[in-house]
JSON list of C-alpha atoms in Angstrom, two decimals:
[
{"chain": "U", "resi": 1, "resn": "UNK", "atom": "CA", "xyz": [-245.20, -97.22, -62.38]},
{"chain": "U", "resi": 2, "resn": "UNK", "atom": "CA", "xyz": [-248.71, -98.04, -61.77]},
{"chain": "U", "resi": 3, "resn": "UNK", "atom": "CA", "xyz": [-248.65, -95.13, -58.66]},
{"chain": "U", "resi": 4, "resn": "UNK", "atom": "CA", "xyz": [-246.24, -92.32, -60.79]},
{"chain": "U", "resi": 5, "resn": "UNK", "atom": "CA", "xyz": [-249.50, -93.04, -63.91]},
{"chain": "U", "resi": 6, "resn": "UNK", "atom": "CA", "xyz": [-252.24, -92.67, -60.79]},
{"chain": "U", "resi": 7, "resn": "UNK", "atom": "CA", "xyz": [-250.08, -89.53, -59.70]},
{"chain": "U", "resi": 8, "resn": "UNK", "atom": "CA", "xyz": [-249.86, -88.10, -62.42]},
{"chain": "U", "resi": 9, "resn": "UNK", "atom": "CA", "xyz": [-253.56, -88.50, -63.44]},
{"chain": "U", "resi": 10, "resn": "UNK", "atom": "CA", "xyz": [-254.11, -86.50, -59.68]},
{"chain": "U", "resi": 11, "resn": "UNK", "atom": "CA", "xyz": [-251.65, -84.33, -61.18]},
{"chain": "U", "resi": 12, "resn": "UNK", "atom": "CA", "xyz": [-253.71, -83.61, -64.08]},
{"chain": "U", "resi": 13, "resn": "UNK", "atom": "CA", "xyz": [-257.58, -83.77, -62.54]},
{"chain": "U", "resi": 14, "resn": "UNK", "atom": "CA", "xyz": [-256.27, -81.18, -60.07]},
{"chain": "U", "resi": 15, "resn": "UNK", "atom": "CA", "xyz": [-254.47, -78.47, -62.65]},
{"chain": "U", "resi": 16, "resn": "UNK", "atom": "CA", "xyz": [-257.89, -78.61, -64.97]},
{"chain": "U", "resi": 17, "resn": "UNK", "atom": "CA", "xyz": [-259.88, -77.97, -61.65]},
{"chain": "U", "resi": 18, "resn": "UNK", "atom": "CA", "xyz": [-257.71, -75.00, -61.14]},
{"chain": "U", "resi": 19, "resn": "UNK", "atom": "CA", "xyz": [-257.87, -73.61, -64.55]},
{"chain": "U", "resi": 20, "resn": "UNK", "atom": "CA", "xyz": [-261.88, -73.70, -64.15]},
{"chain": "U", "resi": 21, "resn": "UNK", "atom": "CA", "xyz": [-261.73, -72.44, -60.99]},
{"chain": "U", "resi": 22, "resn": "UNK", "atom": "CA", "xyz": [-259.20, -69.43, -62.08]},
{"chain": "U", "resi": 23, "resn": "UNK", "atom": "CA", "xyz": [-261.88, -69.45, -65.48]},
{"chain": "U", "resi": 24, "resn": "UNK", "atom": "CA", "xyz": [-265.36, -68.43, -63.89]},
{"chain": "U", "resi": 25, "resn": "UNK", "atom": "CA", "xyz": [-263.15, -66.29, -61.12]},
{"chain": "U", "resi": 26, "resn": "UNK", "atom": "CA", "xyz": [-262.07, -64.29, -64.29]},
{"chain": "U", "resi": 27, "resn": "UNK", "atom": "CA", "xyz": [-265.30, -64.57, -65.59]},
{"chain": "U", "resi": 28, "resn": "UNK", "atom": "CA", "xyz": [-267.09, -63.86, -62.46]},
{"chain": "U", "resi": 29, "resn": "UNK", "atom": "CA", "xyz": [-264.46, -61.01, -62.15]},
{"chain": "U", "resi": 30, "resn": "UNK", "atom": "CA", "xyz": [-265.24, -59.19, -65.17]},
{"chain": "U", "resi": 31, "resn": "UNK", "atom": "CA", "xyz": [-269.23, -59.23, -64.86]},
{"chain": "U", "resi": 32, "resn": "UNK", "atom": "CA", "xyz": [-268.82, -57.81, -61.55]},
{"chain": "U", "resi": 33, "resn": "UNK", "atom": "CA", "xyz": [-266.54, -54.71, -63.06]},
{"chain": "U", "resi": 34, "resn": "UNK", "atom": "CA", "xyz": [-269.00, -54.13, -65.82]},
{"chain": "U", "resi": 35, "resn": "UNK", "atom": "CA", "xyz": [-271.33, -54.41, -63.09]},
{"chain": "U", "resi": 36, "resn": "UNK", "atom": "CA", "xyz": [-269.63, -51.80, -61.02]},
{"chain": "U", "resi": 37, "resn": "UNK", "atom": "CA", "xyz": [-268.63, -49.59, -63.35]},
{"chain": "U", "resi": 38, "resn": "UNK", "atom": "CA", "xyz": [-272.08, -49.55, -65.31]},
{"chain": "U", "resi": 39, "resn": "UNK", "atom": "CA", "xyz": [-273.02, -48.35, -61.73]},
{"chain": "U", "resi": 40, "resn": "UNK", "atom": "CA", "xyz": [-271.02, -45.79, -61.13]},
{"chain": "U", "resi": 41, "resn": "UNK", "atom": "CA", "xyz": [-270.91, -43.81, -64.67]},
{"chain": "U", "resi": 42, "resn": "UNK", "atom": "CA", "xyz": [-275.20, -43.82, -63.96]},
{"chain": "U", "resi": 43, "resn": "UNK", "atom": "CA", "xyz": [-274.30, -42.22, -60.85]},
{"chain": "U", "resi": 44, "resn": "UNK", "atom": "CA", "xyz": [-272.30, -39.51, -61.86]},
{"chain": "U", "resi": 45, "resn": "UNK", "atom": "CA", "xyz": [-274.44, -39.01, -64.77]},
{"chain": "U", "resi": 46, "resn": "UNK", "atom": "CA", "xyz": [-277.41, -38.43, -62.52]},
{"chain": "U", "resi": 47, "resn": "UNK", "atom": "CA", "xyz": [-274.81, -36.72, -59.78]},
{"chain": "U", "resi": 48, "resn": "UNK", "atom": "CA", "xyz": [-273.25, -34.29, -63.05]},
{"chain": "U", "resi": 49, "resn": "UNK", "atom": "CA", "xyz": [-277.34, -33.48, -63.98]},
{"chain": "U", "resi": 50, "resn": "UNK", "atom": "CA", "xyz": [-277.59, -32.22, -60.74]},
{"chain": "U", "resi": 51, "resn": "UNK", "atom": "CA", "xyz": [-274.37, -30.25, -60.59]},
{"chain": "U", "resi": 52, "resn": "UNK", "atom": "CA", "xyz": [-275.43, -28.99, -63.36]},
{"chain": "U", "resi": 53, "resn": "UNK", "atom": "CA", "xyz": [-279.38, -27.89, -62.58]},
{"chain": "U", "resi": 54, "resn": "UNK", "atom": "CA", "xyz": [-277.26, -26.59, -59.10]},
{"chain": "U", "resi": 55, "resn": "UNK", "atom": "CA", "xyz": [-274.71, -24.22, -61.62]},
{"chain": "U", "resi": 56, "resn": "UNK", "atom": "CA", "xyz": [-278.12, -23.06, -63.93]},
{"chain": "U", "resi": 57, "resn": "UNK", "atom": "CA", "xyz": [-280.17, -21.98, -60.58]},
{"chain": "U", "resi": 58, "resn": "UNK", "atom": "CA", "xyz": [-277.27, -19.90, -59.16]},
{"chain": "U", "resi": 59, "resn": "UNK", "atom": "CA", "xyz": [-276.40, -18.37, -62.20]},
{"chain": "U", "resi": 60, "resn": "UNK", "atom": "CA", "xyz": [-280.49, -17.27, -62.86]},
{"chain": "U", "resi": 61, "resn": "UNK", "atom": "CA", "xyz": [-280.08, -16.35, -59.04]},
{"chain": "U", "resi": 62, "resn": "UNK", "atom": "CA", "xyz": [-276.87, -14.15, -59.83]},
{"chain": "U", "resi": 63, "resn": "UNK", "atom": "CA", "xyz": [-278.57, -12.12, -63.33]},
{"chain": "U", "resi": 64, "resn": "UNK", "atom": "CA", "xyz": [-281.94, -11.03, -61.60]},
{"chain": "U", "resi": 65, "resn": "UNK", "atom": "CA", "xyz": [-279.83, -10.18, -57.62]},
{"chain": "U", "resi": 66, "resn": "UNK", "atom": "CA", "xyz": [-277.70, -7.96, -59.70]},
{"chain": "U", "resi": 67, "resn": "UNK", "atom": "CA", "xyz": [-280.77, -6.77, -62.16]},
{"chain": "U", "resi": 68, "resn": "UNK", "atom": "CA", "xyz": [-283.04, -5.86, -58.56]},
{"chain": "U", "resi": 69, "resn": "UNK", "atom": "CA", "xyz": [-279.60, -3.77, -57.81]},
{"chain": "U", "resi": 70, "resn": "UNK", "atom": "CA", "xyz": [-279.57, -2.25, -61.22]},
{"chain": "U", "resi": 71, "resn": "UNK", "atom": "CA", "xyz": [-283.34, -0.96, -60.54]},
{"chain": "U", "resi": 72, "resn": "UNK", "atom": "CA", "xyz": [-282.53, -0.07, -56.94]},
{"chain": "U", "resi": 73, "resn": "UNK", "atom": "CA", "xyz": [-279.77, 2.16, -57.99]},
{"chain": "U", "resi": 74, "resn": "UNK", "atom": "CA", "xyz": [-281.20, 3.93, -60.66]},
{"chain": "U", "resi": 75, "resn": "UNK", "atom": "CA", "xyz": [-284.28, 4.40, -58.34]},
{"chain": "U", "resi": 76, "resn": "UNK", "atom": "CA", "xyz": [-281.90, 6.16, -55.41]},
{"chain": "U", "resi": 77, "resn": "UNK", "atom": "CA", "xyz": [-280.30, 8.16, -58.74]},
{"chain": "U", "resi": 78, "resn": "UNK", "atom": "CA", "xyz": [-283.61, 10.29, -59.31]},
{"chain": "U", "resi": 79, "resn": "UNK", "atom": "CA", "xyz": [-284.49, 10.68, -55.50]},
{"chain": "U", "resi": 80, "resn": "UNK", "atom": "CA", "xyz": [-286.32, 14.64, -54.50]},
{"chain": "U", "resi": 81, "resn": "UNK", "atom": "CA", "xyz": [-285.63, 13.69, -50.68]},
{"chain": "U", "resi": 82, "resn": "UNK", "atom": "CA", "xyz": [-283.59, 11.92, -47.91]},
{"chain": "U", "resi": 83, "resn": "UNK", "atom": "CA", "xyz": [-287.49, 9.88, -46.61]},
{"chain": "U", "resi": 84, "resn": "UNK", "atom": "CA", "xyz": [-287.69, 8.73, -50.25]},
{"chain": "U", "resi": 85, "resn": "UNK", "atom": "CA", "xyz": [-283.88, 7.42, -50.24]},
{"chain": "U", "resi": 86, "resn": "UNK", "atom": "CA", "xyz": [-284.66, 5.66, -46.70]},
{"chain": "U", "resi": 87, "resn": "UNK", "atom": "CA", "xyz": [-288.21, 4.04, -47.72]},
{"chain": "U", "resi": 88, "resn": "UNK", "atom": "CA", "xyz": [-285.66, 2.57, -51.41]},
{"chain": "U", "resi": 89, "resn": "UNK", "atom": "CA", "xyz": [-282.68, 1.23, -49.20]},
{"chain": "U", "resi": 90, "resn": "UNK", "atom": "CA", "xyz": [-285.66, -0.28, -46.41]},
{"chain": "U", "resi": 91, "resn": "UNK", "atom": "CA", "xyz": [-287.55, -1.97, -49.75]},
{"chain": "U", "resi": 92, "resn": "UNK", "atom": "CA", "xyz": [-284.69, -3.19, -51.27]},
{"chain": "U", "resi": 93, "resn": "UNK", "atom": "CA", "xyz": [-283.14, -4.06, -47.78]},
{"chain": "U", "resi": 94, "resn": "UNK", "atom": "CA", "xyz": [-285.98, -6.15, -47.23]},
{"chain": "U", "resi": 95, "resn": "UNK", "atom": "CA", "xyz": [-286.31, -7.11, -51.24]},
{"chain": "U", "resi": 96, "resn": "UNK", "atom": "CA", "xyz": [-282.85, -8.78, -51.21]},
{"chain": "U", "resi": 97, "resn": "UNK", "atom": "CA", "xyz": [-283.15, -10.60, -48.03]},
{"chain": "U", "resi": 98, "resn": "UNK", "atom": "CA", "xyz": [-286.60, -12.71, -48.86]},
{"chain": "U", "resi": 99, "resn": "UNK", "atom": "CA", "xyz": [-284.84, -13.44, -52.03]},
{"chain": "U", "resi": 100, "resn": "UNK", "atom": "CA", "xyz": [-282.26, -14.48, -50.44]},
{"chain": "U", "resi": 101, "resn": "UNK", "atom": "CA", "xyz": [-283.49, -17.07, -48.41]},
{"chain": "U", "resi": 102, "resn": "UNK", "atom": "CA", "xyz": [-286.16, -18.10, -50.75]},
{"chain": "U", "resi": 103, "resn": "UNK", "atom": "CA", "xyz": [-283.05, -18.92, -53.03]},
{"chain": "U", "resi": 104, "resn": "UNK", "atom": "CA", "xyz": [-281.15, -20.42, -49.72]},
{"chain": "U", "resi": 105, "resn": "UNK", "atom": "CA", "xyz": [-284.21, -23.33, -49.44]},
{"chain": "U", "resi": 106, "resn": "UNK", "atom": "CA", "xyz": [-285.16, -23.91, -53.16]},
{"chain": "U", "resi": 107, "resn": "UNK", "atom": "CA", "xyz": [-280.88, -24.57, -52.82]},
{"chain": "U", "resi": 108, "resn": "UNK", "atom": "CA", "xyz": [-281.06, -26.66, -49.64]},
{"chain": "U", "resi": 109, "resn": "UNK", "atom": "CA", "xyz": [-284.38, -28.37, -51.73]},
{"chain": "U", "resi": 110, "resn": "UNK", "atom": "CA", "xyz": [-282.13, -28.95, -55.41]},
{"chain": "U", "resi": 111, "resn": "UNK", "atom": "CA", "xyz": [-279.46, -30.96, -52.82]},
{"chain": "U", "resi": 112, "resn": "UNK", "atom": "CA", "xyz": [-281.37, -32.82, -50.99]},
{"chain": "U", "resi": 113, "resn": "UNK", "atom": "CA", "xyz": [-282.88, -34.34, -54.69]},
{"chain": "U", "resi": 114, "resn": "UNK", "atom": "CA", "xyz": [-279.42, -34.54, -56.24]},
{"chain": "U", "resi": 115, "resn": "UNK", "atom": "CA", "xyz": [-278.57, -36.23, -53.15]},
{"chain": "U", "resi": 116, "resn": "UNK", "atom": "CA", "xyz": [-281.56, -39.01, -52.54]},
{"chain": "U", "resi": 117, "resn": "UNK", "atom": "CA", "xyz": [-281.21, -39.36, -56.52]},
{"chain": "U", "resi": 118, "resn": "UNK", "atom": "CA", "xyz": [-276.90, -40.95, -56.90]},
{"chain": "U", "resi": 119, "resn": "UNK", "atom": "CA", "xyz": [-277.69, -43.31, -53.54]},
{"chain": "U", "resi": 120, "resn": "UNK", "atom": "CA", "xyz": [-280.56, -45.45, -55.63]},
{"chain": "U", "resi": 121, "resn": "UNK", "atom": "CA", "xyz": [-277.50, -46.78, -58.00]},
{"chain": "U", "resi": 122, "resn": "UNK", "atom": "CA", "xyz": [-274.79, -47.33, -55.64]},
{"chain": "U", "resi": 123, "resn": "UNK", "atom": "CA", "xyz": [-276.43, -50.71, -54.13]},
{"chain": "U", "resi": 124, "resn": "UNK", "atom": "CA", "xyz": [-274.83, -52.25, -57.26]},
{"chain": "U", "resi": 125, "resn": "UNK", "atom": "CA", "xyz": [-271.55, -50.38, -56.99]},
{"chain": "U", "resi": 126, "resn": "UNK", "atom": "CA", "xyz": [-270.80, -51.96, -53.17]},
{"chain": "U", "resi": 127, "resn": "UNK", "atom": "CA", "xyz": [-272.51, -55.39, -54.47]},
{"chain": "U", "resi": 128, "resn": "UNK", "atom": "CA", "xyz": [-269.83, -55.74, -57.67]},
{"chain": "U", "resi": 129, "resn": "UNK", "atom": "CA", "xyz": [-267.39, -54.00, -55.42]},
{"chain": "U", "resi": 130, "resn": "UNK", "atom": "CA", "xyz": [-268.27, -56.71, -52.41]},
{"chain": "U", "resi": 131, "resn": "UNK", "atom": "CA", "xyz": [-268.37, -59.61, -56.02]},
{"chain": "U", "resi": 132, "resn": "UNK", "atom": "CA", "xyz": [-265.06, -58.28, -56.10]},
{"chain": "U", "resi": 133, "resn": "UNK", "atom": "CA", "xyz": [-263.02, -58.67, -53.00]},
{"chain": "U", "resi": 134, "resn": "UNK", "atom": "CA", "xyz": [-264.17, -62.06, -52.67]}
]
């Protein structure tokens, strides 16, 4: 009978230890999940702001390009000589090329800035994910 009581006490003690570990794991899991969600949310927010800025920049460039094309067309309508038409067309082609290259450079810088801002939040999400995996 004594041995049975001792074994029952040992089983109860082991059950309490398992329960305590499970509760501790649950708290750690919950904390890690919250931290990871918050980090991911901030990262998505930063990316969203960056994509909105890129979209606005592309829209402004498209509008400016269209306006320039319309102005050039208006100039071409009023030409008096072939030489004048060729000069207007040449000026337009050079302007379009220069503006396009400048815009590509600007968009590239914006993309680099976007990518540079979001990884600063990723290590927190990575740590939280690793904590969950353990």
